[in-house]
Tab-separated table of C-alpha atoms in Angstrom:
chain	number	residue	atom	x	y	z
A	1	UNK	CA	-9.435	4.260	-2.909
A	2	UNK	CA	-10.993	0.716	-3.728
A	3	UNK	CA	-14.100	-0.339	-3.164
A	4	UNK	CA	-12.651	-2.801	-0.343
A	5	UNK	CA	-10.900	0.241	1.479
A	6	UNK	CA	-13.736	2.308	1.761
A	7	UNK	CA	-15.719	-0.103	3.583
A	8	UNK	CA	-13.029	-1.381	5.554
A	9	UNK	CA	-12.121	1.914	6.769
A	10	UNK	CA	-15.848	3.132	6.998
A	11	UNK	CA	-16.529	-0.108	9.795
A	12	UNK	CA	-13.355	0.814	11.649
A	13	UNK	CA	-13.597	4.575	11.837
A	14	UNK	CA	-17.570	3.894	13.347
A	15	UNK	CA	-16.450	1.649	15.157
A	16	UNK	CA	-13.462	3.831	16.739
A	17	UNK	CA	-15.393	6.765	16.972
A	18	UNK	CA	-18.605	4.497	19.133
A	19	UNK	CA	-15.643	3.447	21.427
A	20	UNK	CA	-14.357	7.091	21.510
A	21	UNK	CA	-17.591	8.497	22.514
A	22	UNK	CA	-18.979	5.867	24.812
A	23	UNK	CA	-16.204	4.211	26.590
A	24	UNK	CA	-13.030	6.139	26.588
A	25	UNK	CA	-14.719	9.620	26.995
A	26	UNK	CA	-16.561	8.851	29.684
A	27	UNK	CA	-13.628	7.142	31.796
A	28	UNK	CA	-12.923	10.872	33.258
A	29	UNK	CA	-9.172	10.569	33.353
A	30	UNK	CA	-6.687	13.718	34.146
A	31	UNK	CA	-6.014	15.671	30.997
A	32	UNK	CA	-6.532	14.438	27.850
A	33	UNK	CA	-9.031	11.458	26.248
A	34	UNK	CA	-7.213	8.358	24.447
A	35	UNK	CA	-7.801	8.839	21.053
A	36	UNK	CA	-8.640	5.979	19.478
A	37	UNK	CA	-10.019	7.587	16.466
A	38	UNK	CA	-6.447	8.882	15.895
A	39	UNK	CA	-4.823	5.528	16.458
A	40	UNK	CA	-7.068	4.081	13.668
A	41	UNK	CA	-6.355	6.743	11.081
A	42	UNK	CA	-2.449	6.194	11.604
A	43	UNK	CA	-2.913	2.534	11.487
A	44	UNK	CA	-4.760	2.487	8.179
A	45	UNK	CA	-2.779	5.547	6.770
A	46	UNK	CA	0.641	3.447	7.219
A	47	UNK	CA	-0.731	0.912	4.699
A	48	UNK	CA	-2.693	3.041	2.127
A	49	UNK	CA	0.006	5.786	2.105
A	50	UNK	CA	-0.449	9.691	2.211
A	51	UNK	CA	-3.207	9.813	-0.332
A	52	UNK	CA	-5.234	7.236	1.231
A	53	UNK	CA	-4.401	8.736	4.952
A	54	UNK	CA	-5.601	12.012	3.841
A	55	UNK	CA	-8.904	11.036	2.949
A	56	UNK	CA	-9.457	8.481	5.541
A	57	UNK	CA	-8.496	10.902	7.889
A	58	UNK	CA	-10.484	13.848	6.837
A	59	UNK	CA	-13.665	11.406	6.294
A	60	UNK	CA	-12.694	10.051	10.344
A	61	UNK	CA	-12.606	14.036	11.486
A	62	UNK	CA	-15.851	15.389	9.623
A	63	UNK	CA	-17.568	12.798	11.516
A	64	UNK	CA	-16.218	13.024	14.679
A	65	UNK	CA	-16.813	16.949	14.153
A	66	UNK	CA	-20.676	16.218	13.544
A	67	UNK	CA	-21.092	13.463	16.105
A	68	UNK	CA	-22.687	14.065	19.468
A	69	UNK	CA	-21.775	15.603	21.864
A	70	UNK	CA	-19.223	17.684	19.881
A	71	UNK	CA	-18.603	21.308	21.303
A	72	UNK	CA	-16.778	22.790	18.215
A	73	UNK	CA	-17.366	24.333	14.902
A	74	UNK	CA	-17.512	21.173	12.228
A	75	UNK	CA	-14.498	20.850	10.395
A	76	UNK	CA	-12.026	21.327	12.867
A	77	UNK	CA	-11.172	17.643	13.587
A	78	UNK	CA	-11.548	17.051	9.976
A	79	UNK	CA	-8.696	19.231	9.108
A	80	UNK	CA	-6.156	17.958	12.172
A	81	UNK	CA	-6.868	14.390	10.984
A	82	UNK	CA	-6.258	14.931	7.160
A	83	UNK	CA	-2.807	16.909	8.121
A	84	UNK	CA	-1.772	13.737	10.611
A	85	UNK	CA	-3.269	11.016	8.324
A	86	UNK	CA	-1.203	12.739	5.465
A	87	UNK	CA	1.885	12.910	7.208
A	88	UNK	CA	1.538	9.360	8.653
A	89	UNK	CA	1.148	7.987	5.036
A	90	UNK	CA	4.595	9.256	4.202
A	91	UNK	CA	6.019	7.004	6.401
A	92	UNK	CA	4.499	3.890	5.382
A	93	UNK	CA	6.912	0.800	5.346
A	94	UNK	CA	7.513	0.015	1.755
A	95	UNK	CA	6.017	-3.755	1.922
A	96	UNK	CA	3.256	-2.264	4.383
A	97	UNK	CA	4.909	-4.780	7.375
A	98	UNK	CA	6.840	-3.610	10.199
A	99	UNK	CA	9.989	-4.175	10.992
A	100	UNK	CA	9.989	-3.086	14.459
A	101	UNK	CA	7.792	-1.224	17.175
A	102	UNK	CA	10.232	1.884	17.379
A	103	UNK	CA	8.782	3.420	14.217
A	104	UNK	CA	5.399	3.528	14.539
A	105	UNK	CA	5.590	4.277	18.426
A	106	UNK	CA	7.549	7.580	17.726
A	107	UNK	CA	5.029	8.152	15.048
A	108	UNK	CA	2.109	7.611	17.409
A	109	UNK	CA	3.722	9.980	19.684
A	110	UNK	CA	4.395	12.469	17.027
A	111	UNK	CA	0.752	12.491	15.799
A	112	UNK	CA	-0.794	12.732	19.647
A	113	UNK	CA	1.371	15.451	20.157
A	114	UNK	CA	0.681	17.221	16.849
A	115	UNK	CA	-2.789	17.015	16.343
A	116	UNK	CA	-2.941	18.135	19.992
A	117	UNK	CA	-1.303	21.240	19.061
A	118	UNK	CA	-2.558	21.693	15.577
A	119	UNK	CA	-6.114	21.176	17.529
A	120	UNK	CA	-5.505	23.714	20.335
A	121	UNK	CA	-4.078	26.124	17.212
A	122	UNK	CA	-7.295	26.317	14.741
A	123	UNK	CA	-8.847	26.467	18.137
A	124	UNK	CA	-7.252	29.738	18.870
A	125	UNK	CA	-7.967	30.729	15.570
A	126	UNK	CA	-11.983	30.539	15.855
A	127	UNK	CA	-11.740	31.867	19.530
A	128	UNK	CA	-11.671	28.432	21.428
A	129	UNK	CA	-9.467	29.134	24.445
A	130	UNK	CA	-10.415	25.780	26.357
A	131	UNK	CA	-6.764	24.410	26.147
A	132	UNK	CA	-5.510	27.422	28.175
A	133	UNK	CA	-7.659	26.683	31.053
A	134	UNK	CA	-7.211	22.918	31.024
A	135	UNK	CA	-3.290	23.235	30.515
A	136	UNK	CA	-1.675	22.882	27.051
A	137	UNK	CA	1.585	20.787	28.537
A	138	UNK	CA	-0.587	18.748	30.835
A	139	UNK	CA	-2.827	18.054	27.464
A	140	UNK	CA	0.509	16.955	25.436
A	141	UNK	CA	1.910	14.751	27.945
A	142	UNK	CA	-1.327	12.972	28.856
A	143	UNK	CA	-2.500	12.296	25.138
A	144	UNK	CA	1.088	11.150	24.501
A	145	UNK	CA	1.089	8.526	27.219
A	146	UNK	CA	-2.377	7.342	26.673
A	147	UNK	CA	-1.823	7.043	22.863
A	148	UNK	CA	1.252	5.215	23.367
A	149	UNK	CA	-0.184	2.988	25.943
A	150	UNK	CA	-3.343	2.041	23.910
A	151	UNK	CA	-1.320	1.965	20.414
A	152	UNK	CA	0.277	-1.341	20.456
A	153	UNK	CA	-3.570	-3.101	21.043
A	154	UNK	CA	-4.798	-1.248	18.250
A	155	UNK	CA	-2.159	-0.150	15.095
A	156	UNK	CA	-1.046	-3.311	14.311
A	157	UNK	CA	-4.079	-5.190	14.237
A	158	UNK	CA	-5.791	-2.363	12.266
A	159	UNK	CA	-2.796	-2.827	9.831
A	160	UNK	CA	-3.046	-6.349	9.357
A	161	UNK	CA	-6.634	-5.900	8.823
A	162	UNK	CA	-5.858	-3.413	6.290
A	163	UNK	CA	-3.020	-5.432	4.435
A	164	UNK	CA	-5.757	-8.813	4.450
A	165	UNK	CA	-8.261	-6.501	2.634
A	166	UNK	CA	-5.882	-5.356	0.148
A	167	UNK	CA	-4.795	-9.198	-0.551
A	168	UNK	CA	-7.015	-11.496	-2.402
A	169	UNK	CA	-6.098	-15.048	-1.502
A	170	UNK	CA	-8.650	-16.713	-4.320
A	171	UNK	CA	-7.579	-14.385	-6.687
A	172	UNK	CA	-3.860	-14.726	-6.465
A	173	UNK	CA	-4.145	-18.758	-6.033
A	174	UNK	CA	-6.029	-18.417	-9.445
A	175	UNK	CA	-3.502	-16.380	-11.180
A	176	UNK	CA	-0.769	-18.631	-9.737
A	177	UNK	CA	-2.208	-21.705	-10.995
A	178	UNK	CA	-3.159	-20.270	-14.469
A	179	UNK	CA	0.632	-19.151	-14.291
A	180	UNK	CA	1.945	-22.863	-13.583
A	181	UNK	CA	-0.109	-24.211	-16.204
A	182	UNK	CA	1.247	-21.648	-18.663
A	183	UNK	CA	4.818	-22.569	-17.465
A	184	UNK	CA	4.179	-26.082	-17.541
A	185	UNK	CA	2.927	-25.728	-21.405
A	186	UNK	CA	5.491	-23.904	-22.283
A	187	UNK	CA	8.138	-26.203	-20.864
A	188	UNK	CA	6.396	-29.525	-22.793
A	189	UNK	CA	6.312	-27.057	-26.160
A	190	UNK	CA	10.238	-26.137	-25.330
A	191	UNK	CA	11.048	-29.867	-25.292
A	192	UNK	CA	8.985	-31.086	-28.295
A	193	UNK	CA	8.433	-28.567	-30.702
A	194	UNK	CA	4.842	-29.214	-30.461
A	195	UNK	CA	1.754	-27.797	-28.630
A	196	UNK	CA	-0.135	-30.356	-26.644
A	197	UNK	CA	-3.313	-30.110	-29.002
A	198	UNK	CA	-0.817	-30.163	-31.876
A	199	UNK	CA	0.439	-33.531	-30.434
A	200	UNK	CA	-3.047	-34.842	-29.824
A	201	UNK	CA	-3.656	-33.346	-33.423
A	202	UNK	CA	-0.730	-35.203	-34.861
A	203	UNK	CA	-1.406	-38.605	-32.869
A	204	UNK	CA	-4.562	-38.638	-34.831
A	205	UNK	CA	-3.269	-37.955	-38.144
A	206	UNK	CA	-1.189	-40.719	-37.629
A	207	UNK	CA	-3.518	-43.296	-36.681
A	208	UNK	CA	-5.487	-42.465	-39.938
A	209	UNK	CA	-2.093	-42.745	-41.935
A	210	UNK	CA	-1.893	-46.062	-40.902
A	211	UNK	CA	-5.820	-47.450	-41.379
A	212	UNK	CA	-5.299	-45.958	-44.905
A	213	UNK	CA	-1.796	-47.736	-45.532
A	214	UNK	CA	-3.664	-50.912	-44.121
A	215	UNK	CA	-6.369	-50.877	-46.350
A	216	UNK	CA	-4.339	-49.894	-49.067
A	217	UNK	CA	-2.477	-53.197	-48.716
A	218	UNK	CA	-5.394	-55.339	-48.111
A	219	UNK	CA	-6.795	-54.163	-51.758
A	220	UNK	CA	-3.501	-54.844	-53.453
A	221	UNK	CA	-3.575	-58.541	-51.946
A	222	UNK	CA	-6.872	-58.931	-52.906
A	223	UNK	CA	-6.021	-58.038	-56.600
A	224	UNK	CA	-3.282	-60.137	-56.626
A	225	UNK	CA	-5.354	-63.329	-55.263
A	226	UNK	CA	-7.455	-62.755	-58.150
C-alpha cells in the first residue's frame, strides 16, 4: 500500500474506533451496536480493492481486538474484518465512483449480516456462546438495520477521502502542463521542420552571415575607390 493510503486508513480507523467505543457502544440500543469500524473498512475497500481492503480490515480488526474494553480473544475480529474487507474489495467500482446507492447499500447489509454470522461462528469455535443468549436472529436484524441507517453518512465520505488521497492535483497539473508544452513544441516542429532552439540558432547564423557580407562589400568598395 502507498504511504498516503496507510496514513489515511490509520487515521480513519483510529477515529472510527474511538467513536465506536466512546459513543456508539454507550447508546444501549436494543440488539447489536452500530459498527462504524465495519463501515470504515467497507468504504476503504471499495476504493482500494480486495488486497487493500483485506489489509485495512485486518489492521482495524486487530486494533479493535486489543482496544479496551475488548472481552474476546485477540485476532477474532481481525479475521472477520479481513474477510469482509477482501470480499467488499471485489465489488470495487471500475473508476472508484459510485453510479447509484443501491449497490453499496446491498454491500452494507451483506457485510453486517456476514460479519455477525462469522463473528458468532468463530466464537462458537473458541467456546464463546454469548450470541446464543442474546439471540442470533435479533443480532442479525439490528446489525443490518443500524449499519444501513449509518452507512449514507459514513461510506460516501470515506470513499471521497480515499479517492482524493490517491490523486495528486499538483502532480497531475504539472504533468499535464509539461505534456501541453511538449505537444505545442511538437506542433511547431512539425509545421516548420525546425526546433525552437534550432530556429533561434538559425536566426543568429543568418544575422552573422549578413554582417559578414556587408563587411565584405564595404571592403571591396574601399579598394575600388583607392
